[in-house]
XYZ file of C-alpha atoms in Angstrom:
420
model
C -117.661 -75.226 -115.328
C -118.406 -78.883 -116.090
C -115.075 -80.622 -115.561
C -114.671 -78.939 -112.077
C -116.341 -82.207 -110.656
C -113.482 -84.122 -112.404
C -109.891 -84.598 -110.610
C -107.034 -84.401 -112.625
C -106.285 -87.652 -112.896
C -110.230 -88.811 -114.322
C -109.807 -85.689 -116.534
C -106.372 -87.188 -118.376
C -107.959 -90.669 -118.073
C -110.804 -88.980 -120.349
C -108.574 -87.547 -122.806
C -107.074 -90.324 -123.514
C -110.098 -92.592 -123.951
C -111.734 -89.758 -126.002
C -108.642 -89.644 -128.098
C -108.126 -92.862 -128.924
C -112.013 -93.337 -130.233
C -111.426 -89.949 -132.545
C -108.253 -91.272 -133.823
C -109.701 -94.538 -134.608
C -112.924 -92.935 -136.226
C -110.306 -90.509 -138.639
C -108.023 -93.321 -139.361
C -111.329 -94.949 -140.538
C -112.402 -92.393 -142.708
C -109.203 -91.251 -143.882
C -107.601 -94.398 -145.183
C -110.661 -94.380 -148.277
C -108.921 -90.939 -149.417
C -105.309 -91.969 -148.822
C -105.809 -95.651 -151.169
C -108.793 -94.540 -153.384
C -106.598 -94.598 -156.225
C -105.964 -98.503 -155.544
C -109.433 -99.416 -156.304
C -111.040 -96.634 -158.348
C -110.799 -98.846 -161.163
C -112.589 -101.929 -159.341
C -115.702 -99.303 -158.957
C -115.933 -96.658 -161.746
C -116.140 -97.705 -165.617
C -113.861 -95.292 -167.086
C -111.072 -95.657 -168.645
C -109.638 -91.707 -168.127
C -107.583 -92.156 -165.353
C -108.417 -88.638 -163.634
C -112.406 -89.334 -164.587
C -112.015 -92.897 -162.118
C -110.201 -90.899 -159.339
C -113.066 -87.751 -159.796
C -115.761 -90.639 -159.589
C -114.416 -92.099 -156.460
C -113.605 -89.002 -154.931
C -117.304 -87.750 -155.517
C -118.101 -90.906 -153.363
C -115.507 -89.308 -150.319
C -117.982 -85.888 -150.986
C -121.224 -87.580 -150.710
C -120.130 -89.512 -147.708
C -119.902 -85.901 -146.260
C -123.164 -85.665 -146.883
C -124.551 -87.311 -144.181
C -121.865 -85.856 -141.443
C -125.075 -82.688 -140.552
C -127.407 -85.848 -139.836
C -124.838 -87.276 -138.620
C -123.913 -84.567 -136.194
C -127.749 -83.581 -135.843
C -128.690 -87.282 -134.614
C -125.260 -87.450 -132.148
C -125.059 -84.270 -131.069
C -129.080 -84.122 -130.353
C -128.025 -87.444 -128.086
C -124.714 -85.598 -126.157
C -126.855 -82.951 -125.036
C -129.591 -84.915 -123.713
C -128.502 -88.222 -122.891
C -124.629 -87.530 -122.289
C -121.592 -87.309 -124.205
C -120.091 -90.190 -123.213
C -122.780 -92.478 -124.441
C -122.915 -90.736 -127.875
C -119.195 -91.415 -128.147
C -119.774 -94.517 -128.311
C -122.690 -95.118 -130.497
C -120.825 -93.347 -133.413
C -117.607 -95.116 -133.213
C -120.115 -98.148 -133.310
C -121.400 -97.481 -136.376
C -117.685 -96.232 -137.801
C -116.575 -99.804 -137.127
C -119.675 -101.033 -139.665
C -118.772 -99.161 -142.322
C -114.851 -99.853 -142.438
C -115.770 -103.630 -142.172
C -118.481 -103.480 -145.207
C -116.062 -101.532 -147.545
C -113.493 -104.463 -146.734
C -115.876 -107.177 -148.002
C -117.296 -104.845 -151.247
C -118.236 -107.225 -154.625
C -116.275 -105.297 -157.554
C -117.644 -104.469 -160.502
C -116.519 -107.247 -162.453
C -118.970 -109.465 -160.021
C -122.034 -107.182 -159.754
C -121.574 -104.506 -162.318
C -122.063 -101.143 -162.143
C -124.255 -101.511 -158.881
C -120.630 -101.875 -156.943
C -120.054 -98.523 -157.024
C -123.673 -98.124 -154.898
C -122.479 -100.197 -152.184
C -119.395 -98.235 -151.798
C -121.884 -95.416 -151.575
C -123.997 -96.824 -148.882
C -121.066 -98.105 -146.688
C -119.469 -94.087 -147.234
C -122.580 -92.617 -145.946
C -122.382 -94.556 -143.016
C -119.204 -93.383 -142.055
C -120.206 -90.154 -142.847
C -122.967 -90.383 -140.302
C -120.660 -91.533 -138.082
C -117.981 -89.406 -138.391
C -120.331 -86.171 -138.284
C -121.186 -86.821 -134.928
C -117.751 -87.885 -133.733
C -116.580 -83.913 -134.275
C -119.106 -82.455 -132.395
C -118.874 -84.271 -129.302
C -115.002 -84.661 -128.996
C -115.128 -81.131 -129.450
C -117.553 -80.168 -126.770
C -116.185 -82.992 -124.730
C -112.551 -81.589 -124.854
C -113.560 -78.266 -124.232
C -115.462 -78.707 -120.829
C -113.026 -80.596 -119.719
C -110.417 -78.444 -119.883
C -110.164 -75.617 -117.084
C -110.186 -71.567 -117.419
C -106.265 -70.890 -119.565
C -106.316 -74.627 -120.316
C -109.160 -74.975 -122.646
C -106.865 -74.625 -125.675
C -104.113 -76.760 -124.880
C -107.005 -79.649 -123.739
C -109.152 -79.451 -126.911
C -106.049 -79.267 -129.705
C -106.103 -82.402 -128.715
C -108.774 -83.318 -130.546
C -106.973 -82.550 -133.849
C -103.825 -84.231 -132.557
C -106.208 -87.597 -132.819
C -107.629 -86.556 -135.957
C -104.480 -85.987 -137.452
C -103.110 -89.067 -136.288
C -105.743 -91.004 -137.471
C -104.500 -89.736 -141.183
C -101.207 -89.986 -139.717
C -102.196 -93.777 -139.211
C -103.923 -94.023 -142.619
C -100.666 -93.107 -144.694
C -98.524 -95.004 -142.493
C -100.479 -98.217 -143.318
C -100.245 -97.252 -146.847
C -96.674 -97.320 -146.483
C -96.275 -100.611 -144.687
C -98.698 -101.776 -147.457
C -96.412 -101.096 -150.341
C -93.236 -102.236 -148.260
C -95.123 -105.703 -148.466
C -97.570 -106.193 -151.643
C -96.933 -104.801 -155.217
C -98.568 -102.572 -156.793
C -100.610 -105.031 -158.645
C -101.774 -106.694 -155.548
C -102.423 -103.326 -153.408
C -104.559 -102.396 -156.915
C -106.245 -106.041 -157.042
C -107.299 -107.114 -153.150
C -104.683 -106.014 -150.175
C -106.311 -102.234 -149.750
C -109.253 -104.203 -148.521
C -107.304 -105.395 -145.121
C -106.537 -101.739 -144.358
C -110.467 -101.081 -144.355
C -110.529 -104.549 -142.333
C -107.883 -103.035 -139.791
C -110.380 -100.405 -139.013
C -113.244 -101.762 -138.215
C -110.808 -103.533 -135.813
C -109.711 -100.949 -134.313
C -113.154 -99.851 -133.743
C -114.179 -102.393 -131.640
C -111.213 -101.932 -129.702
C -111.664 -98.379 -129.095
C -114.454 -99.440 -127.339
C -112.997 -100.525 -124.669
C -111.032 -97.272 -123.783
C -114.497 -95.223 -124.230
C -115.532 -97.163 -121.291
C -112.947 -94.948 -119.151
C -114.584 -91.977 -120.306
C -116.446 -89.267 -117.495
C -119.410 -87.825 -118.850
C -118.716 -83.525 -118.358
C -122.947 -82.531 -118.142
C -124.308 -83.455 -114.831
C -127.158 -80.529 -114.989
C -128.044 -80.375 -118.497
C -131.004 -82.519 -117.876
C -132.390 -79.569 -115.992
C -133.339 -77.825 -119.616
C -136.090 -78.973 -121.267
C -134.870 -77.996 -124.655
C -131.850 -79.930 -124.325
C -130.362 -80.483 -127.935
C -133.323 -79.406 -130.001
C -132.870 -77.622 -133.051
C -135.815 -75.032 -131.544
C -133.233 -74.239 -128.954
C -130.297 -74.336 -131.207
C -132.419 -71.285 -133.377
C -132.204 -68.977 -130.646
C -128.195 -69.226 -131.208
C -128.240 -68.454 -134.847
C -125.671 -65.893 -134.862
C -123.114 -68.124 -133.054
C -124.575 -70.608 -135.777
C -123.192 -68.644 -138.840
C -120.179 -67.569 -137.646
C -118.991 -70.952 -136.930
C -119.991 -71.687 -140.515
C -118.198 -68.908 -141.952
C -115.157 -69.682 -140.517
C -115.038 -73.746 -140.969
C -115.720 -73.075 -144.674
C -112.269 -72.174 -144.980
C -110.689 -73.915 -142.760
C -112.341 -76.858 -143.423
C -111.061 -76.299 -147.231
C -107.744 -75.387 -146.471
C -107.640 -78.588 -143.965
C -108.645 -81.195 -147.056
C -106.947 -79.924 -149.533
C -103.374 -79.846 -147.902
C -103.918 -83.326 -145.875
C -105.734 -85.096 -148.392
C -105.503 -83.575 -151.892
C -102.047 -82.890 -151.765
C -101.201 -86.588 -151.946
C -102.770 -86.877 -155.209
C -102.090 -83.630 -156.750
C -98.295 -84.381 -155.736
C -98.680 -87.759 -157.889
C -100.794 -86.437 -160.652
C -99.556 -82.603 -161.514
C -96.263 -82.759 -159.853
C -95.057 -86.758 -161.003
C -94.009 -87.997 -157.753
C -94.124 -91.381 -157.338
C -97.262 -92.551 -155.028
C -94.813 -94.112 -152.783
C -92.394 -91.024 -152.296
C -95.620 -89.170 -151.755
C -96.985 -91.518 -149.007
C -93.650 -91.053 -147.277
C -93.841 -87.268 -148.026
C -96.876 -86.926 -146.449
C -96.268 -89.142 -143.450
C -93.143 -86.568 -142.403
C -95.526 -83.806 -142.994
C -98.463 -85.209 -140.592
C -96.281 -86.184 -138.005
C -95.042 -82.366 -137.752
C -98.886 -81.170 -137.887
C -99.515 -83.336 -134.594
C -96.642 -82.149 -133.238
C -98.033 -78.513 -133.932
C -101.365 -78.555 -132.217
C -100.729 -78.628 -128.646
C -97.728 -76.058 -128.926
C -100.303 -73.824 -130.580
C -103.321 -74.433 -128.461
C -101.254 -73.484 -125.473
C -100.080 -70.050 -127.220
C -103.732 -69.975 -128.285
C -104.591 -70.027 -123.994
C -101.984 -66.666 -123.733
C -102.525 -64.554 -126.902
C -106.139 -65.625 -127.775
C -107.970 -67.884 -129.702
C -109.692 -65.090 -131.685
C -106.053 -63.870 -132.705
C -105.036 -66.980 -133.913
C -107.618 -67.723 -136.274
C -107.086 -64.074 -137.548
C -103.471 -64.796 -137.646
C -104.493 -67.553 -139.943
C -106.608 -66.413 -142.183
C -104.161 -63.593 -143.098
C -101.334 -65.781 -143.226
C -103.199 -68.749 -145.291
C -104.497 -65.820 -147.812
C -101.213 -64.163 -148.722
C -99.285 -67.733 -148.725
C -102.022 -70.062 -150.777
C -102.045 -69.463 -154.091
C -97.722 -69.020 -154.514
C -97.740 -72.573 -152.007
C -99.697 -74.496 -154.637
C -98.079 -73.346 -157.669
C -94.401 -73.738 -155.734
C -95.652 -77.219 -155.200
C -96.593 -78.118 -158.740
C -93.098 -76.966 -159.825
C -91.031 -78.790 -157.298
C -88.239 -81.240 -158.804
C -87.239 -82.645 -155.311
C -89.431 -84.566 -152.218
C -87.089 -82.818 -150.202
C -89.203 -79.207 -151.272
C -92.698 -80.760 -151.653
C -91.787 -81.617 -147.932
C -90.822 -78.394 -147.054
C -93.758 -76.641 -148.741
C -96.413 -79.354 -147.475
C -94.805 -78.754 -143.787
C -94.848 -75.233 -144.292
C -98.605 -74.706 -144.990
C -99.674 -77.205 -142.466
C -97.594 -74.905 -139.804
C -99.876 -71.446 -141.441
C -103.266 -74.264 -140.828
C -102.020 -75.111 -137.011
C -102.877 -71.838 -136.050
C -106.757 -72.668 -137.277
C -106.692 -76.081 -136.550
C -105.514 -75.981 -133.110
C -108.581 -73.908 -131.726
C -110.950 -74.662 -134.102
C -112.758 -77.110 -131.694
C -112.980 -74.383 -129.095
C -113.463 -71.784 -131.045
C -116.608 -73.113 -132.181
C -118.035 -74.752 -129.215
C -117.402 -71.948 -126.383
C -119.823 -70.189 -128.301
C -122.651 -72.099 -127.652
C -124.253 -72.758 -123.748
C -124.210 -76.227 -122.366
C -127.493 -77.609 -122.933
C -126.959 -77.406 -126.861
C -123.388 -76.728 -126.933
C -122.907 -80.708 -128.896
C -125.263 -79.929 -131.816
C -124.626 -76.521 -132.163
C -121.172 -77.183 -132.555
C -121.214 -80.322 -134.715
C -124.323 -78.942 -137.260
C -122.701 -76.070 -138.074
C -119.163 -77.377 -138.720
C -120.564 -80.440 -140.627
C -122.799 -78.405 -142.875
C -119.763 -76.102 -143.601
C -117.190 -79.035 -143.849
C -119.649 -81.237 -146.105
C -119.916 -78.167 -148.797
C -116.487 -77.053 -148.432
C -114.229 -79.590 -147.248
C -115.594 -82.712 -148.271
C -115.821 -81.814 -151.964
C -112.547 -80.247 -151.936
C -110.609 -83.016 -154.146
C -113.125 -83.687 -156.373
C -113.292 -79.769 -157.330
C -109.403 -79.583 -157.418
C -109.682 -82.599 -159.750
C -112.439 -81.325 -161.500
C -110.639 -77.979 -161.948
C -107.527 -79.795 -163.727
C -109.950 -81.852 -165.985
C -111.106 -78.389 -167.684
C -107.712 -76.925 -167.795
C -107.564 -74.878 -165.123
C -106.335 -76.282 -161.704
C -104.870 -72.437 -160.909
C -108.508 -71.740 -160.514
C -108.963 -73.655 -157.349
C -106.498 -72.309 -155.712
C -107.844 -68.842 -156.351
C -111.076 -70.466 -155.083
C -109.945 -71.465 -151.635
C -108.345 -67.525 -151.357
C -111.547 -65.956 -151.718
C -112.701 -68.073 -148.680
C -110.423 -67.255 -146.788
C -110.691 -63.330 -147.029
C -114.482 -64.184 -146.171
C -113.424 -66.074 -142.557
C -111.275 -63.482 -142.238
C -114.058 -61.197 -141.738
C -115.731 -63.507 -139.499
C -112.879 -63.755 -136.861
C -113.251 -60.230 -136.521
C -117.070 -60.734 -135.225
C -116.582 -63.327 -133.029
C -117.175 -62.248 -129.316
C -114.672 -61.833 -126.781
C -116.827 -63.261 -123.807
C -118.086 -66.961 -124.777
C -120.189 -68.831 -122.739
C -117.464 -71.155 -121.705
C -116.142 -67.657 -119.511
């Protein structure tokens, strides 16, 4: 395929600088959900504690808006004009948006129009980070070589769990250093700074990168959503499956944090350490099961999952709620995140070997962003929303039902892709 022009050494060299740029672009994006309960207050008027967190968590939903034009406008790019230089341009615009939220006027200096600003500066990262998926994805995938392709695109959740990995553990040096009151008041902002930072530098590594389409401008329909129509089928199932996965993938990496500090009562400290020991075990996970995923089968896994995350969701939330140690919320956080590996390990293959070259970067990133924007993006918001009217149980029964419906999908999904 593709990378076959590469030599080993330019294809690790591309990894790397591929990684780096998608761990950068998650940490961005991330650290809004991991400290939005620092600065609700500066943003929404409420006084109801839960009504501030659902108002700024509607704003991390509608920033998910804009990830299918966001993956429409980069992934329309990597098809025609390379991935490499669509890599690029999003991690760009990532860098914007951190650096805006850092410099946001509260409410208390512009009134209610604050929480608008933190709007627009969300939907640019949103735009941003819907193209990012798409391309890492397809990028990671053609580079990778026939028995390899798993083990070289888990790697793209390795960096997107690092960059949350990255987002609580700046948290957690936060707190070490500032009080609450101060975290709460004006330090969250140099976390948002750090990003855009980061961004810039990321740059730099990108530069490294080997584009992986040398004859895609042989196809005159490169990345157009005409062409993309003809691939409707592959379209859907891609959709049916990141529905759940995207839901399962939210709620236990971002909602837990607050659902562990609201319905359980552990401390948000405790929780950011919590969750920092539970990350670093999910990035641990994805290469060990993208490399089982090369011998038993992609298709298996994700089956594997959806069974496993069916049976074990519903008793893994209510276990949580009830725990009385860290030690257990640990345990069950870990646990789950283990049952998601199996999905989350693949998923970037899964989707993209089933589109063909010339469209394989939109086709890939529309259809996960337009599942992950309904399903994963509003995922804490609906949890929250859920526990406002009494019944949180609800949700969880919620993300089951998905689940029995991807379930159905991995059984469609071919056995020859167009990566074979």
């Amino acid at each position: 395929m593709e990378s076959k022009t590469l030599s080993k050494k330019q294809k690790i060299t591309s990894v790397i600088a591929a990684s780096s740029g998608n761990l950068v672009e998650w940490y961005d994006f991330y650290i809004y959900a991991f400290t939005a309960h620092y600065f609700a207050h500066l943003f929404s008027s409420s006084d109801n504690k839960t009504i501030e967190l659902i108002s700024v968590y509607a704003i991390f939903a509608l920033g998910f808006l804009m990830r299918p034009i966001g993956s429409w406008l980069f992934g329309s790019l990597a098809d025609r004009i390379g991935r490499k230089k669509s890599m690029v341009y999003s991690v760009i615009l990532m860098g914007i948006g951190s650096f805006l939220i850092a410099i946001l006027p509260t409410k208390e200096t512009v009134g209610d129009i604050a929480i608008i600003f933190l709007l627009i500066a969300r939907l640019i990262q949103g735009l941003s980070v819907g193209g990012e998926y798409g391309i890492a994805a397809t990028y990671l995938s053609e580079l990778g070589s026939k028995g390899h392709r798993g083990f070289y695109s888990s790697f793209q959740y390795v960096t997107l769990i690092g960059g949350q990995l990255l987002a609580v553990l700046s948290a957690v040096i936060m707190e070490i250093f500032f009080t609450q009151s101060e975290l709460s008041s004006y330090a969250w902002r140099i976390l948002f700074a750090f990003g855009g930072v980061l961004a810039l530098l990321s740059l730099l590594a990108r530069k490294k990168m080997h584009d992986t389409v040398p004859d895609v401008q042989m196809h005159k329909n490169r990345g157009s959503l005409k062409e993309l129509l003809k691939y409707k089928r592959s379209f859907f199932m891609v959709l049916g499956f990141t529905a759940a996965g995207s839901l399962c993938f939210y709620t236990f990496t971002v909602y837990t944090k607050t659902f562990m500090i609201n319905s359980t009562g552990i401390a948000s400290q405790t929780s950011n350490y919590i969750m920092l020991g539970a990350l670093f075990c999910y990035v641990v996970f994805q290469p060990i099961f993208g490399a089982i995923g090369d011998k038993v089968g992609r298709k298996n896994l994700l089956i594997a999952f959806c069974i496993l995350a069916t049976l074990c969701t519903y008793p893994l939330m209510i276990a949580l709620g009830q725990v009385n140690t860290p030690t257990m919320a640990f345990f069950i956080i870990t646990l789950f995140l283990a049952i998601l590996s199996l999905y989350t390990s693949v998923a970037g293959i899964l989707k993209s070997e089933l589109f063909p070259t010339h469209i394989r970067a939109l086709g890939t990133g529309l259809s996960y962003a337009i599942g992950n924007t309904i399903f994963g993006g509003t995922a804490p918001a609906l949890a929250l929303s859920f526990k406002e009217k009494g019944f949180e149980n609800g949700f969880f029964v919620y993300i089951t039902i998905m689940l029995v419906i991807a379930l159905i999908v991995a059984f469609m999904l071919p056995k020859k892709t167009e990566l074979d």
